[in-house]
Short mmCIF file of C-alpha atoms in Angstrom, two decimals:
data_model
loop_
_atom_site.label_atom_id
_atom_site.label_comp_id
_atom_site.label_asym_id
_atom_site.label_seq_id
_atom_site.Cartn_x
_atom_site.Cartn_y
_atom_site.Cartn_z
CA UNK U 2 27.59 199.25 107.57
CA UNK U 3 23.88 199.82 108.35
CA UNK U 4 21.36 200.19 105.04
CA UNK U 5 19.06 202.40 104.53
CA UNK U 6 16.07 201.17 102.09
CA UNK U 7 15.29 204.19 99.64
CA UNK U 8 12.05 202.87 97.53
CA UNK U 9 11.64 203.44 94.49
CA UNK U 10 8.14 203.31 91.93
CA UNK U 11 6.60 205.14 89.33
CA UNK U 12 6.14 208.83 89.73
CA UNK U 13 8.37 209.01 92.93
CA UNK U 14 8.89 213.05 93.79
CA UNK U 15 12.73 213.82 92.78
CA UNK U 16 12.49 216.44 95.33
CA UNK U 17 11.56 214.45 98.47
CA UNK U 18 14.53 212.05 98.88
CA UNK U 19 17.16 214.51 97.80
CA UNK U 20 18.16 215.57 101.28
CA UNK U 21 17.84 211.99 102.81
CA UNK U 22 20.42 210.39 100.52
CA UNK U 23 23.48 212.97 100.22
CA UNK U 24 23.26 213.00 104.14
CA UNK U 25 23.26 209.05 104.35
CA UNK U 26 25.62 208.09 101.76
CA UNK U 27 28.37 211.29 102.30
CA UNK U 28 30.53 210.30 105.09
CA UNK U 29 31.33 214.43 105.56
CA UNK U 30 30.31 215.52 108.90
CA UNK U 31 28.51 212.09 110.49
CA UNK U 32 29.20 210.90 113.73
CA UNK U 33 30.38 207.47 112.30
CA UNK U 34 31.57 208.35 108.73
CA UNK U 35 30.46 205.34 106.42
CA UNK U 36 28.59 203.92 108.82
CA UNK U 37 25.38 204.41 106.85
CA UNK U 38 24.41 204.13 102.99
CA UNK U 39 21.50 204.05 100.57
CA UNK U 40 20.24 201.24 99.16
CA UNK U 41 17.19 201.12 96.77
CA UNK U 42 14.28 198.94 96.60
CA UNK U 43 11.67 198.25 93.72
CA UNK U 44 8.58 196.11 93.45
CA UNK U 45 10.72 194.77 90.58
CA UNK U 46 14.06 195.22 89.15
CA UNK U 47 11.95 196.98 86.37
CA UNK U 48 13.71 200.76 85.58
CA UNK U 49 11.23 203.36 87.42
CA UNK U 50 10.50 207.12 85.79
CA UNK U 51 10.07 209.94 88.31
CA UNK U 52 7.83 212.51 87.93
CA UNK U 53 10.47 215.02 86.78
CA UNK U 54 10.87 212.11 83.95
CA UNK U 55 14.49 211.20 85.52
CA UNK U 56 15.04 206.89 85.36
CA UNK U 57 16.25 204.58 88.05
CA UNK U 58 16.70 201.68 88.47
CA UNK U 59 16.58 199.63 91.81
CA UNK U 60 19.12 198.21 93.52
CA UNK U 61 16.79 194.92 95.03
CA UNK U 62 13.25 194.05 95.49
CA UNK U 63 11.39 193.71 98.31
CA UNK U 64 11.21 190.32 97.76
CA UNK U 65 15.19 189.83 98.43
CA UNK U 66 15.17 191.96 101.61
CA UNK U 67 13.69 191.76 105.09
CA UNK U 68 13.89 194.08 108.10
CA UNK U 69 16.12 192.47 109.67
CA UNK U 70 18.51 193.56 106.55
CA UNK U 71 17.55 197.38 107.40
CA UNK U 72 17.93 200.23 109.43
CA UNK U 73 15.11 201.92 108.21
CA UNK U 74 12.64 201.76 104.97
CA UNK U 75 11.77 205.52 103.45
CA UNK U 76 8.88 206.23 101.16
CA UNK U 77 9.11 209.05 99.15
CA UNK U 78 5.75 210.65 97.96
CA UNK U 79 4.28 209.69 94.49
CA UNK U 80 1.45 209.67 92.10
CA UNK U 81 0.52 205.86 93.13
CA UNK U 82 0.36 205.91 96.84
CA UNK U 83 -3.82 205.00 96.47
CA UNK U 84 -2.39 201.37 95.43
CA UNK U 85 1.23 201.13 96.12
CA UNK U 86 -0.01 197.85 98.31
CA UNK U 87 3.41 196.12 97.90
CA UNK U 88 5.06 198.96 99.68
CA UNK U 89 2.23 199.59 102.29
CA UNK U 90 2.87 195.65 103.41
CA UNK U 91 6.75 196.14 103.65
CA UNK U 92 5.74 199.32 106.01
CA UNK U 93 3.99 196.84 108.39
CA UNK U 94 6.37 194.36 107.93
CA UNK U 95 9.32 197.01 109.11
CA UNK U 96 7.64 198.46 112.01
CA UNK U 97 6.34 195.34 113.23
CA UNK U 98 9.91 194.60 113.41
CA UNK U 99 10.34 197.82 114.88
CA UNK U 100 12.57 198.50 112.22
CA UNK U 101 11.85 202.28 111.78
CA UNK U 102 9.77 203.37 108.43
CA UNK U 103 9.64 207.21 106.94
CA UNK U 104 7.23 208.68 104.89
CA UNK U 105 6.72 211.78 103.63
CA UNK U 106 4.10 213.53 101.15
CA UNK U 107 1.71 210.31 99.55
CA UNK U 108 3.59 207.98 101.34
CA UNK U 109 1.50 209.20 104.53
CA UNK U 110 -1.65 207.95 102.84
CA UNK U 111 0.39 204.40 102.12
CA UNK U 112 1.02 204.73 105.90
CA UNK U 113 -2.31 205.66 107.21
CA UNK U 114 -4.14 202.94 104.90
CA UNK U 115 -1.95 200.38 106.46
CA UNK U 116 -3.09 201.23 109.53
CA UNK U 117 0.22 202.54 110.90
CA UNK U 118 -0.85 206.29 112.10
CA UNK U 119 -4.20 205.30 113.80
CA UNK U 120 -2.20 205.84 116.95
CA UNK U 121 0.97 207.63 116.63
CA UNK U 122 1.08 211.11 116.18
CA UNK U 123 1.88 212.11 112.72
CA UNK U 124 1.33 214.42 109.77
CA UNK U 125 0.44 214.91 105.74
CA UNK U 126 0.09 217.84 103.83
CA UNK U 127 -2.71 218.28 105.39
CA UNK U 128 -5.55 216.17 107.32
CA UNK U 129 -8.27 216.08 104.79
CA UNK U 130 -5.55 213.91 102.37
CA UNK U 131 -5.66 211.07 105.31
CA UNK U 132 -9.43 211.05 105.61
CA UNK U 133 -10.19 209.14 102.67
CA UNK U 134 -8.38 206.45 103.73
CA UNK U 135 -10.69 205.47 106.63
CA UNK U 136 -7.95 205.48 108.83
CA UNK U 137 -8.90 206.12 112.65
CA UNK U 138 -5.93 208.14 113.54
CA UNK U 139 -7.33 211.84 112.63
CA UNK U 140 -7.24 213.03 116.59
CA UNK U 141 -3.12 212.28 116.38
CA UNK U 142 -2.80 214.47 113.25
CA UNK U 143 0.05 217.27 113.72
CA UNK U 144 0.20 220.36 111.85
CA UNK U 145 3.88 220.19 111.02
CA UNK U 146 5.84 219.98 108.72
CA UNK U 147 7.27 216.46 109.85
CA UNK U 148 6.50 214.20 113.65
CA UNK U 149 8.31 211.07 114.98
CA UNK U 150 6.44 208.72 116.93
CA UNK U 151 7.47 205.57 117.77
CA UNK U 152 9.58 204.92 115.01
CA UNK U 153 7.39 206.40 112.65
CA UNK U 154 8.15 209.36 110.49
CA UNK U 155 5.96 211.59 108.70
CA UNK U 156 6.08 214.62 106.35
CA UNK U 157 5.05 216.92 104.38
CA UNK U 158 5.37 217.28 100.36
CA UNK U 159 6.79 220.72 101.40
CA UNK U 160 8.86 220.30 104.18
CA UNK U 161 12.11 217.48 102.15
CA UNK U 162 14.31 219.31 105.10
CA UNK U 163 12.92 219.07 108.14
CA UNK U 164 12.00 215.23 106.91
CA UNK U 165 15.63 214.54 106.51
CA UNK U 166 16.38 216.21 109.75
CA UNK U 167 13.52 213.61 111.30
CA UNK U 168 15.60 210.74 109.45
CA UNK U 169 19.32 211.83 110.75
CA UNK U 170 18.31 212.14 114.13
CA UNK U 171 16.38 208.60 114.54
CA UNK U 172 19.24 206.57 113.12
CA UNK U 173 21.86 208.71 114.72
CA UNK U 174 23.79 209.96 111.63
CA UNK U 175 25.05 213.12 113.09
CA UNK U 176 25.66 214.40 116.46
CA UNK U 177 23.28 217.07 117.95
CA UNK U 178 25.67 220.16 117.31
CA UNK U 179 26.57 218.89 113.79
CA UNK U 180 22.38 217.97 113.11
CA UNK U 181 21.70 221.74 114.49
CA UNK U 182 24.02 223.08 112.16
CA UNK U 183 22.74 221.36 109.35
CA UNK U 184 19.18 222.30 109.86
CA UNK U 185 20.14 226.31 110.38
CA UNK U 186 22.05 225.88 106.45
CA UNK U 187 19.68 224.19 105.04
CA UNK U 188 16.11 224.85 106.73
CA UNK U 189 17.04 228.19 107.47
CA UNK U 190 19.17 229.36 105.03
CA UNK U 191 21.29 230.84 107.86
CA UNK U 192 24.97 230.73 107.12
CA UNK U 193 25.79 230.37 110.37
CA UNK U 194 25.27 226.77 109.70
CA UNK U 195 27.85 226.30 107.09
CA UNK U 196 30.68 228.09 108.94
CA UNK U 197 29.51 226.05 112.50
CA UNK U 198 29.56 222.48 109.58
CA UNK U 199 33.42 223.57 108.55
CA UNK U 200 34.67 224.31 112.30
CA UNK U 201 33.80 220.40 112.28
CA UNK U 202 36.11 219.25 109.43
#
């Protein structure tokens, strides 16, 4: 079974991960049911508070897991991505083992301060949130609403969807009819999707 490292830390956006964990951790549908599931990583083993006030607690720290334990790391946006450092390290640590990292909303900011977008394409919720950072990557910015590159996702605050979409097809979760189906329910609202999804029960 390969893991997938959710983090976890204060203010995390309930809204950003949603998609990204029911895909990984329901067998229904994947190309290798139970091949994948969620595990989540803290700082600490301290209890964490969203920002819609809900409270989890982490599986592990990043102190008892490596990349070589993963198949990829995702960062959720928060309220603390100006000084999340702990999690900004593990994102070099994982793609330095090319151990593919996702980020959406703050987490881009985590992601540019590390130094990790100054030459992959990538986006935000929009450019002028990077710039503070003194990154150098502003020429690869992307206006949409989430880029691969080089095992590197990014997203916007906005776009919890097509960031999940980003995730399933990098690690493989679903094959390319099942993924397009997906994507027309749930990013399209097109119902054409679900009946295509149950023609593959």
């Amino acid at each position: 079974m390969k893991t997938v490292h959710l983090a976890l830390y204060p203010t995390l956006a309930d809204w950003e991960f949603g998609y990204v964990a029911a895909g990984i951790n329901n067998p229904e549908y994947q190309r290798e049911p139970g091949a994948f599931r969620i595990v989540t990583v803290g700082a600490t083993h301290d209890p964490v508070r969203t920002i819609g006030g809900i409270t989890m607690v982490p599986d592990t720290t990043l102190a008892e897991v490596s990349p070589t334990d993963s198949a990829m790391l995702v960062l959720p946006g928060a309220q603390i991505w100006d000084a999340n450092d702990a999690f900004v390290d593990a994102a070099r640590r994982w793609v330095d083992a090319t151990v593919p990292v996702a980020g959406i909303c703050g987490a881009t900011v985590g992601l540019a301060r590390g130094g990790l977008l100054d030459d992959r394409r990538h986006t935000s919720n929009a450019p002028e949130q990077l710039t503070p950072t003194g990154y150098a990557g502003a020429a690869h910015y992307v206006d949409a609403p989430a880029v691969t590159d080089r095992g590197v996702i990014t997203a916007a605050a906005v776009a919890p969807v097509d960031f999940a979409r980003e995730v399933f097809a990098l690690l493989g979760v679903y094959q390319p009819a099942v993924l397009d189906a997906w994507y027309r329910l749930y990013g399209h609202q097109d119902p054409s999707g679900f009946y295509a999804l149950q023609g593959e029960r």
